[in-house]
Amino acid sequence: MKRKDFSKLKIEVQNSKDKHFEYEDYIAGAPPFLRGIHTTMYIQTPFKTTNLNNTPISENNFSEIELANFLTESFNTIKNSLQENISIDKAVSKIYFQTIIDKNQFDEIAKFRAARLLWAKMINGFNPKKQESLALKIASVINTSEHALSAILGGCQSLASNETTHLFFEEETGILNTIDPWAGSTYLEKRTEEITNKAWAIFKKENKLN
Amino acid sequence: MGDFITNEFETSSAAAWKQKIQFELNGADFNETLLTKTNEGITIKPFYHSDDFVKLNIPTSKESFKICNKIIITSENETNLNAISAINKGVNSLKFEASKPFNPDVLFKNLLNKNIVFHFQLRFISEEFINKIAKFLKNETVFFNIDIIGNLAKTGNWYTSLNNDFKSIENIIQLNLNSNILSVNVNLYQNAGANTVQQVAYALAHANEYLTRFGEKIANHIQFNFATGSNYFFEIAKIRAFRYLWNLILNEYNCKAEAKIFSEPSLRNKTIFDLDRNLLRINTENLSAAFGGANTISNNTLDTLNKVIHFKKDLGSNNPQEMVNDSYFIESITKQIAEKALLIFKEIEKSGGFLNQLKEGTIQRKITENTKKEQVQFNNSELVLVGANKYKNNNKTIDSKSFKTIERKKHKTLIIPIIPKRLSEKLEQKQLKNEA
């Protein structure tokens, strides 16, 4: 067969998404706290790793329940602090979300994103002075090595593990080059939405909020 | 969801976000600090936003991926038992590597009619034997993975000669029109140090030699054997970009065929320093292959395949390839890889095709350029292999048996052969010498 002429061949680029969720640009754009404290966090301050201690962490199979419980607990702590005349910014500065990673990559990343979104929403109601207060710090605990991948992809600030497997992910996989690298994935955005809505509904019901 | 967020936060543009980042950077230069330039000439941004969304329409494979165990045939009996044990553990595909003809009655005992997909990697070419096996396995799905151009690239010589080699496969194809006879062994290029763009371009140009010779009717019967490395998102994007371009090229032949992609872990990044680390690398590579849309994920060990089996179970009815769709970052690098690979492909075609460039040594030279670049980066610890050039663990035992030293026999060759090369080879030799 005669060799074909491919000189005119061109790729065809599409500029719009098939499905665009209403809230994508809130998570994707500023305020960046929805995607991690700083977009620059891995470059500016390398993320911390600690050895696993024996602090018990409540494990919950359902992300939405885990998140609702965390919000309720934080809500009560904050209210108590405010009664003692501690400012909202000071009250939240010590709170962080500690979570065990044991589910699949997308469920864990969606959980992190939902946690940031709901935290920002809740804290906004208290009118903080500092924008950092709207940013949730996430500390993750892993039991098996591959879960370090989900933890980093979700954008945790610290990782506790009894191994040093995270070094492989940090050094060899290139996953720290960009923040929230799965953002936009229709599947992930939808999963984030599901967890967010369910967790918020539970939180509101538990605390009789409107 | 609607007013859930809109009543409290405003949406923001990519430009506004960049401004915010510049504020965070506190004087440091945005480009210097946050952009990552890759060997492919692609720049990774610190964030991606829907404002600059781009994507290609990637053809997706509807069938879920197969999990394959590669077994080197020692004795037919022993291999058969290993194969059965792999099947019992949940593997649904087998790849047999053979250096001489084998007895199929023994090898396939209790393995037929079980919906297992078989792959071969034969280190020889024999029309008689292949026809015999094809007949024996006529009710099974089989991939023979015969790649005479790949063999030329790898060894520097044809099996016998250009004409005889092409004549042989032509005869085999004629007799087995519905079998998957041919393959394009892109893994050679990856394992020799080609970057992702080069791999995609060479895979296409390599395959186009077969299309030019045999016509589009064979398009549906070529398997693409990729090696997947641990650059997580680039490996996902590599397979996607390839699928897109393969489809684009077949359009020129007025033909539609789904690329059949077989993925094995790369050799490049494996070291003898810490075997657990290699397993971790392989696990990540398997994930990239699944998300990228490989049809088959193949490993040599059941340890790592168990994780794939578990991953697949956990996916339920989700197609991992579709889960990637519309991800700002992956869609963006997929487009860039495709764009750059297409340019190289067109250049190769313009200058007379892949075989021609292999004969001239152009492909070899281009791969070597990238291999050298990577080696310098590895030697400077810019490119890291944990346990080898950074975070060495002196308590770990070195397992020098886990990799055969890649043979580099000097014999007369028709063209310069393309040789697989692991990044840490030299470092390992040095260390072993010191310990001796």
XYZ file of C-alpha atoms in Angstrom:
646
model
C 0.000 0.000 0.000
C 1.166 3.511 -0.730
C 2.376 5.424 2.324
C -0.339 7.802 3.465
C 0.153 11.514 3.747
C -0.511 12.616 7.305
C 0.807 16.157 6.940
C -2.627 17.732 7.358
C -3.633 15.662 10.365
C -4.792 17.741 13.318
C -6.081 17.098 16.793
C -9.482 18.432 17.651
C -9.660 20.188 20.983
C -12.876 20.560 22.909
C -13.135 23.542 25.249
C -16.177 22.741 27.279
C -16.942 20.012 29.697
C -19.708 17.515 29.106
C -21.052 18.090 32.558
C -20.196 21.074 34.664
C -21.269 20.994 38.252
C -22.491 24.258 39.598
C -20.037 24.370 42.454
C -16.881 23.393 40.606
C -15.531 26.873 40.350
C -16.022 27.475 44.039
C -13.875 24.506 44.848
C -11.572 24.968 41.955
C -10.985 28.663 42.218
C -10.282 30.990 45.078
C -11.019 30.826 47.882
C -8.139 28.389 47.755
C -8.846 27.089 51.233
C -11.313 24.799 49.591
C -8.440 22.973 47.989
C -5.950 23.067 50.797
C -4.528 25.803 52.918
C -2.291 27.149 50.235
C -1.959 26.155 46.649
C 1.691 26.578 47.292
C 1.737 24.418 50.358
C 3.845 21.563 49.090
C 6.400 23.841 47.591
C 6.562 26.356 50.399
C 6.187 24.050 53.366
C 6.857 20.403 52.697
C 4.175 18.302 54.187
C 4.806 16.717 57.535
C 4.994 13.080 58.296
C 4.963 11.582 61.740
C 5.277 8.157 63.190
C 2.056 6.501 64.057
C 1.340 6.781 67.770
C -1.345 4.948 69.625
C -3.911 7.701 69.816
C -7.226 6.074 69.084
C -9.130 7.658 66.261
C -12.746 6.900 65.750
C -13.173 4.958 62.587
C -16.297 5.294 60.544
C -17.255 3.468 57.442
C -19.453 6.242 56.147
C -17.669 9.412 55.177
C -20.783 11.522 55.629
C -21.250 10.346 59.232
C -17.576 10.830 59.981
C -17.763 14.376 58.629
C -21.013 15.218 60.399
C -19.526 13.998 63.693
C -16.412 16.053 63.151
C -18.441 19.173 62.393
C -20.644 18.696 65.442
C -17.657 18.200 67.697
C -15.914 21.259 66.276
C -19.122 23.289 66.481
C -19.468 22.541 70.181
C -15.819 23.247 70.913
C -16.072 26.572 69.117
C -19.264 27.552 70.935
C -17.656 26.773 74.283
C -14.592 28.804 73.386
C -16.690 31.766 72.343
C -18.530 31.656 75.670
C -15.142 31.970 77.330
C -14.479 35.029 75.179
C -11.907 33.307 73.005
C -11.985 34.704 69.489
C -13.200 32.521 66.626
C -9.818 32.725 64.926
C -8.051 31.520 68.044
C -10.684 28.876 68.737
C -10.268 27.201 65.357
C -6.503 27.455 65.192
C -5.988 24.219 67.116
C -8.679 22.186 65.396
C -7.812 19.782 62.661
C -9.564 16.888 60.996
C -7.861 13.612 61.750
C -8.953 10.719 59.616
C -7.993 7.165 58.805
C -7.569 6.431 55.125
C -8.863 3.011 54.264
C -11.217 3.384 51.329
C -10.617 3.749 47.623
C -8.815 6.718 46.167
C -11.862 8.629 44.942
C -13.929 8.182 48.100
C -11.067 9.426 50.233
C -10.288 12.418 48.042
C -13.981 13.304 47.890
C -14.137 13.101 51.675
C -11.244 15.557 52.023
C -12.804 17.979 49.586
C -16.204 17.754 51.239
C -14.581 18.300 54.637
C -12.907 21.527 53.452
C -16.065 22.789 51.840
C -18.257 22.154 54.889
C -15.707 23.500 57.320
C -15.455 26.747 55.385
C -19.220 27.030 55.300
C -19.590 26.421 59.015
C -16.771 28.751 60.051
C -18.013 31.486 57.738
C -21.124 31.646 59.905
C -18.939 32.762 62.822
C -17.497 35.705 60.857
C -13.782 35.045 61.365
C -11.281 37.877 60.859
C -8.550 35.741 59.317
C -9.090 33.968 56.044
C -6.899 31.064 57.242
C -9.595 30.194 59.732
C -11.732 29.066 56.843
C -9.060 26.571 55.900
C -9.291 23.132 57.409
C -6.109 21.301 58.327
C -6.283 17.616 57.592
C -4.139 14.989 59.275
C -4.404 11.511 57.888
C -3.431 8.168 59.279
C -2.616 5.246 57.067
C -2.212 1.588 57.840
C -1.173 0.269 54.470
C 1.311 1.874 52.173
C -0.846 2.521 49.137
C -3.190 4.707 51.158
C -0.449 7.324 51.298
C -1.353 7.963 47.665
C -4.957 8.908 48.485
C -3.838 11.014 51.432
C -1.460 13.068 49.320
C -3.864 13.353 46.386
C -6.536 14.597 48.784
C -4.086 17.241 49.956
C -3.591 16.390 53.610
C -1.258 18.594 55.632
C 0.266 15.712 57.505
C 0.461 11.994 57.289
C 1.014 9.527 60.103
C 2.291 6.137 59.188
C 4.582 3.508 60.608
C 6.389 3.134 57.331
C 8.260 5.497 55.071
C 6.302 4.628 51.971
C 5.159 8.201 51.578
C 8.696 9.021 50.434
C 8.113 7.041 47.281
C 4.966 8.999 46.476
C 6.604 12.312 47.239
C 9.735 11.649 45.241
C 8.817 9.427 42.320
C 5.221 9.868 41.237
C 5.059 13.582 40.466
C 1.742 13.879 42.286
C 2.817 16.882 44.332
C 3.399 19.088 41.332
C -0.119 20.416 41.225
C -2.826 20.909 43.810
C -6.008 18.836 43.816
C -4.928 16.978 40.671
C -8.175 15.054 40.234
C -10.300 18.238 40.290
C -12.815 18.457 37.493
C -13.194 14.706 37.083
C -16.926 14.322 36.662
C -16.890 11.254 38.836
C -14.953 12.904 41.660
C -16.981 16.115 41.600
C -20.184 14.111 41.823
C -18.856 12.031 44.688
C -17.783 15.221 46.492
C -21.262 16.632 46.052
C -22.930 13.497 47.415
C -20.790 13.341 50.529
C -21.105 17.091 51.125
C -24.882 17.125 50.919
C -25.381 14.076 53.075
C -22.920 15.178 55.758
C -24.424 18.677 55.956
C -27.941 17.296 56.263
C -26.885 15.032 59.130
C -25.004 17.862 60.831
C -27.971 20.213 60.586
C -30.361 17.619 61.914
C -28.130 16.651 64.837
C -27.691 20.243 65.905
C -31.202 21.375 65.059
C -29.897 24.109 62.759
C -31.652 25.670 59.826
C -26.637 22.091 45.471
C -27.193 25.575 44.065
C -27.453 28.158 46.829
C -25.596 25.946 49.265
C -22.372 27.696 48.421
C -23.358 30.540 46.170
C -24.960 32.353 49.055
C -21.669 32.466 50.918
C -18.753 32.352 48.541
C -18.135 33.848 45.174
C -16.798 31.913 42.248
C -13.386 32.886 41.110
C -11.474 32.976 37.896
C -8.119 31.364 37.215
C -6.602 34.851 37.073
C -7.941 35.761 40.501
C -6.566 32.579 41.925
C -3.171 33.183 40.444
C -3.186 36.591 42.068
C -3.965 35.039 45.412
C -1.088 32.606 44.954
C 1.270 35.425 44.106
C 0.288 37.017 47.372
C 0.989 33.745 49.196
C 4.370 33.516 47.507
C 5.395 36.677 49.259
C 7.728 37.950 46.576
C 8.972 34.656 45.182
C 8.628 34.311 41.425
C 5.539 32.375 40.332
C 7.143 30.731 37.316
C 10.383 29.891 39.094
C 8.746 28.539 42.203
C 5.647 26.776 41.032
C 5.953 25.646 37.442
C 7.392 22.205 36.729
C 8.998 21.599 33.347
C 9.143 17.993 32.199
C 11.522 16.258 29.802
C 8.686 16.164 27.286
C 8.677 19.942 27.229
C 5.375 20.105 29.067
C 4.872 22.631 31.852
C 2.857 21.541 34.874
C 0.975 24.380 36.528
C 0.407 24.527 40.291
C -3.347 24.539 39.770
C -5.826 23.895 36.990
C -9.122 25.672 36.629
C -12.209 25.299 34.472
C -11.325 28.622 32.809
C -8.596 26.988 30.767
C -10.275 23.656 30.292
C -9.287 21.658 27.233
C -9.867 18.058 26.333
C -9.759 15.535 23.547
C -12.521 13.103 22.873
C -10.882 9.864 23.913
C -12.451 6.649 22.636
C -13.150 4.516 25.678
C -13.116 0.806 26.000
C -16.360 -0.542 27.366
C -15.031 -3.852 28.577
C -13.371 -3.930 31.945
C -9.676 -4.695 32.077
C -8.197 -8.174 32.318
C -5.740 -9.146 35.010
C -2.850 -11.105 33.594
C -0.029 -13.144 35.089
C 3.087 -13.504 32.990
C 4.771 -16.871 33.339
C 8.026 -17.948 31.745
C 7.679 -21.463 30.436
C 10.145 -23.751 32.134
C 8.611 -27.181 31.855
C 5.081 -27.453 30.449
C 3.914 -29.338 33.533
C 5.204 -26.875 36.065
C 3.993 -23.877 34.059
C 0.560 -25.465 33.780
C 0.350 -25.843 37.557
C 1.469 -22.237 38.093
C -1.115 -21.071 35.589
C -3.921 -22.988 37.294
C -2.934 -21.599 40.651
C -2.972 -18.041 39.232
C -6.452 -18.604 37.777
C -7.678 -19.883 41.131
C -6.469 -16.670 42.741
C -8.619 -14.533 40.423
C -6.403 -13.840 37.438
C -8.322 -14.001 34.135
C -5.526 -13.762 31.606
C -2.169 -15.480 31.167
C 0.938 -14.544 29.265
C 3.422 -17.270 28.425
C 6.969 -16.465 27.511
C 8.698 -19.207 25.525
C 12.127 -19.515 23.985
C 11.288 -22.715 22.092
C 8.178 -24.571 20.886
C 6.157 -26.274 23.614
C 3.546 -28.992 23.905
C 0.113 -27.333 24.096
C -1.670 -30.478 25.347
C 0.286 -30.318 28.580
C 0.516 -26.554 28.918
C -3.211 -25.918 28.501
C -4.506 -28.875 30.499
C -7.597 -27.708 32.431
C -7.191 -24.163 31.139
C -9.479 -24.206 28.102
C -13.080 -22.994 27.814
C -12.733 -20.940 30.963
C -12.919 -17.503 29.412
C -9.219 -16.893 29.942
C -7.381 -14.615 27.541
C -4.008 -15.987 26.452
C -0.968 -13.982 25.415
C 2.328 -15.244 24.089
C 5.761 -13.824 23.945
C 7.795 -16.045 21.688
C 11.509 -15.531 21.370
C 11.497 -17.176 17.938
C 9.364 -17.127 14.821
C 7.943 -20.314 13.341
C 4.980 -20.369 10.987
C 4.359 -24.027 11.590
C 4.302 -23.722 15.371
C 2.159 -20.593 15.456
C -0.382 -22.107 13.088
C -0.474 -25.202 15.246
C -1.102 -23.221 18.436
C -3.695 -21.034 16.702
C -5.554 -24.152 15.653
C -5.259 -25.676 19.093
C -6.661 -22.526 20.709
C -9.243 -21.732 18.016
C -12.040 -21.335 20.572
C -10.037 -19.072 22.854
C -9.046 -15.395 22.765
C -5.353 -15.339 21.934
C -2.721 -12.686 21.344
C 0.450 -13.903 19.668
C 2.339 -10.623 19.984
C 4.538 -11.108 16.966
C 6.458 -7.948 16.278
C 9.165 -8.284 13.652
C 9.902 -4.556 13.696
C 10.122 -4.661 17.477
C 12.506 -7.591 17.186
C 14.636 -5.637 14.745
C 14.674 -2.636 17.085
C 15.567 -4.800 20.060
C 18.193 -7.111 18.555
C 19.402 -5.041 15.641
C 18.605 -7.849 13.226
C 15.616 -9.392 11.470
C 14.758 -12.946 12.501
C 15.979 -13.971 9.032
C 15.636 -11.027 6.665
C 13.266 -8.176 5.944
C 11.545 -10.049 3.145
C 11.392 -13.386 4.919
C 10.142 -11.860 8.151
C 7.366 -9.966 6.400
C 6.529 -13.011 4.288
C 6.285 -15.181 7.419
C 3.825 -12.935 9.195
C 1.897 -12.388 5.994
C 1.425 -16.142 5.733
C 0.447 -16.423 9.382
C -2.054 -13.573 9.069
C -3.538 -15.104 5.888
C -4.184 -18.380 7.659
C -5.494 -16.807 10.865
C -7.469 -13.781 9.736
C -9.391 -13.457 12.967
C -6.511 -13.971 15.340
C -4.484 -11.274 17.016
C -1.136 -11.994 15.449
C 0.733 -8.710 15.580
C 1.881 -6.485 18.365
C 3.725 -3.226 18.702
C 6.158 -3.529 21.590
C 6.265 0.052 22.770
C 7.608 -1.196 26.106
C 11.064 -1.458 24.542
C 11.151 2.297 23.978
C 9.971 3.073 27.506
C 12.442 0.643 29.050
C 15.241 2.134 26.981
C 14.433 5.616 28.290
C 12.093 7.284 25.793
C 9.786 9.902 27.311
C 5.997 9.660 27.174
C 5.645 11.789 24.040
C 8.257 9.715 22.208
C 6.595 6.479 23.255
C 3.231 7.568 21.898
C 4.745 8.843 18.656
C 6.880 5.726 18.110
C 3.975 3.407 18.898
C 1.962 5.089 16.151
C 4.757 5.210 13.602
C 5.748 1.619 14.367
C 2.126 0.465 13.926
C 1.752 2.491 10.761
C 4.475 0.370 9.152
C 2.202 -2.636 9.588
C -0.818 -0.708 8.317
C 1.129 0.425 5.273
C 2.214 -3.123 4.574
C -0.947 -5.089 5.369
C -3.715 -2.521 5.132
C -6.295 -1.414 7.650
C -7.800 -4.879 7.974
C -5.166 -5.760 10.567
C -5.839 -2.643 12.687
C -8.202 -4.504 14.940
C -5.752 -7.326 15.535
C -2.707 -5.423 16.767
C -1.929 -5.334 20.441
C 0.074 -2.453 21.900
C 2.406 -3.547 24.665
C 3.143 -0.576 26.868
C 5.456 -0.338 29.857
C 4.017 1.856 32.569
C 6.260 3.878 34.863
C 5.466 5.555 38.152
C 4.940 9.116 36.923
C 1.321 8.706 37.982
C -0.641 11.213 35.917
C 1.640 11.263 32.896
C 1.260 7.520 32.537
C -2.527 7.852 32.645
C -2.356 10.627 30.059
C 0.059 8.669 27.868
C -2.386 5.833 27.264
C -5.254 8.267 26.697
C -3.265 10.336 24.214
C -2.299 7.182 22.375
C -5.914 5.987 22.140
C -6.932 9.332 20.731
C -4.203 9.443 18.095
C -4.618 5.827 17.040
C -8.244 6.600 16.325
C -7.257 9.772 14.461
C -4.825 7.896 12.238
C -7.264 5.089 11.526
C -9.748 7.712 10.368
C -7.333 8.392 7.520
C -7.709 4.737 6.558
C -11.503 5.050 6.857
C -11.348 2.463 9.537
C -12.436 2.156 13.133
C -10.742 -0.093 15.644
C -10.240 0.046 19.337
C -6.610 0.057 20.414
C -5.864 -3.038 22.463
C -3.524 -1.986 25.196
C -1.496 -4.316 27.356
C 0.413 -2.811 30.257
C 3.390 -4.142 32.150
C 5.376 -2.338 34.831
C 8.410 -0.455 33.592
C 11.916 -1.794 34.184
C 13.477 1.678 34.180
C 12.767 2.533 37.790
C 13.197 -0.828 39.477
C 16.222 -1.314 41.687
C 17.867 -4.159 43.559
C 18.096 -2.056 46.714
C 14.709 -2.495 48.249
C 12.270 -5.013 46.896
C 9.274 -3.730 48.858
C 9.767 -0.409 47.165
C 9.550 -2.122 43.776
C 6.211 -3.630 44.751
C 4.939 -0.197 45.719
C 6.094 1.125 42.349
C 4.328 -1.697 40.534
C 1.097 -1.117 42.492
C 1.078 2.532 41.455
C 1.891 1.651 37.866
C -1.026 -0.753 37.774
C -3.354 2.005 38.951
C -2.116 4.345 36.228
C -2.696 1.621 33.658
C -6.239 1.041 34.892
C -7.148 4.739 34.920
C -5.421 5.304 31.602
C -7.553 2.590 30.049
C -5.327 -0.429 29.544
C -7.260 -3.513 28.421
C -4.904 -5.837 30.224
C -2.760 -5.265 33.288
C 0.000 -7.814 33.525
C 2.523 -8.509 36.289
C 4.980 -11.283 36.986
C 3.966 -11.705 40.607
C 0.669 -12.556 42.217
C 1.519 -10.266 45.153
C 0.868 -7.191 43.091
C -1.911 -8.765 41.030
C -3.857 -9.389 44.238
C -4.036 -5.638 44.744
C -5.337 -5.222 41.197
C -8.002 -7.863 41.825
C -9.034 -6.020 44.976
C -9.023 -2.663 43.186
C -11.235 -4.054 40.438
C -13.706 -5.472 42.943
C -13.867 -2.127 44.696
C -14.645 -0.339 41.417
C -17.945 -2.153 41.098
C -19.560 -1.084 37.877
C -17.376 2.012 37.472
C -15.104 2.109 34.461
C -11.791 3.537 35.705
C -11.085 5.058 32.304
C -14.275 7.121 32.532
C -13.520 8.239 36.077
C -10.679 10.312 34.639
C -12.951 12.199 32.241
C -12.918 15.972 32.542
C -10.159 16.128 35.150
C -8.620 19.540 34.408
C -5.049 18.418 34.924
C -5.129 15.040 33.178
C -7.149 16.339 30.236
C -4.640 19.149 29.842
C -1.547 16.932 29.792
C -3.314 14.370 27.610
C -3.894 17.073 25.027
C -0.293 18.276 25.234
C 1.158 14.776 24.924
C -1.085 14.078 21.934
C -0.165 17.348 20.274
C 3.571 16.795 20.637
C 3.430 13.119 19.711
C 1.487 13.900 16.560
C 4.204 16.324 15.482
C 6.891 13.668 15.891
C 4.739 11.083 14.126
C 4.252 13.413 11.165
C 7.981 14.092 10.966
C 8.730 10.374 10.952
C 6.170 9.758 8.217
C 7.454 12.661 6.175
C 10.963 11.265 6.233
C 9.898 7.862 4.972
C 8.565 6.114 8.040
C 9.637 4.360 11.192
C 11.666 1.568 9.605
C 13.602 4.108 7.654
C 14.383 6.113 10.778
C 15.402 2.948 12.603
C 17.811 2.099 9.809
C 19.213 5.606 9.854
C 19.541 5.452 13.630
C 17.370 8.532 14.173
C 14.971 6.832 16.596
C 17.897 5.390 18.557
C 19.573 8.797 18.733
C 16.409 10.521 19.929
C 15.821 7.914 22.620
C 19.443 8.127 23.742
C 19.132 11.901 24.077
C 16.323 11.446 26.571
C 17.980 8.493 28.319
C 21.123 10.550 28.873
C 19.112 13.481 30.139
C 17.334 11.241 32.635
C 20.589 9.607 33.697
C 22.140 12.985 34.461
C 19.030 13.899 36.433
C 19.281 10.614 38.313
C 22.969 11.104 39.028
C 22.202 14.595 40.386
C 19.283 13.213 42.395
C 16.877 15.473 40.542
C 15.193 12.308 39.412
C 14.869 10.179 42.506
C 14.558 6.472 43.096
C 14.000 6.104 46.806
C 16.439 3.633 48.309
C 18.847 3.979 45.399
C 20.009 7.585 45.023
C 18.142 9.030 48.015
C 17.090 7.732 51.447
C 19.347 4.721 51.276
C 18.538 2.085 53.800
C 21.731 0.310 54.713
C 19.958 -2.341 56.729
C 18.102 -3.649 53.745
C 19.650 -6.547 51.957
C 20.441 -6.090 48.354
C 18.860 -8.670 46.153
C 21.125 -8.849 43.181
C 19.292 -11.846 41.760
C 16.027 -10.027 41.169
C 17.165 -8.592 37.877
C 19.188 -10.308 35.291
C 21.927 -8.066 34.054
C 20.723 -6.950 30.686
C 22.892 -8.625 28.105
C 24.856 -6.410 25.830
C 26.528 -8.853 23.533
C 28.601 -7.314 20.843
C 27.678 -8.962 17.597
C 27.236 -7.682 14.135
C 23.901 -5.995 13.711
C 22.065 -4.498 10.796
C 20.935 -1.478 12.773
C 21.860 -0.080 16.188
C 19.785 -2.068 18.683
C 17.641 -0.292 21.284
C 18.689 -1.568 24.692
C 16.577 -1.440 27.856
C 18.427 0.316 30.627
C 17.543 0.647 34.278
C 18.372 4.008 35.854
C 20.119 2.550 38.880
C 22.214 -0.103 37.084
C 25.548 1.683 37.367
C 24.947 2.685 40.963
C 24.131 -0.908 41.829
C 27.273 -2.264 40.214
C 29.352 0.269 42.094
C 27.758 -0.647 45.387
C 28.064 -4.386 44.828
C 31.718 -3.912 43.993
C 32.269 -1.949 47.203
C 30.649 -4.668 49.237
C 32.579 -7.478 47.634
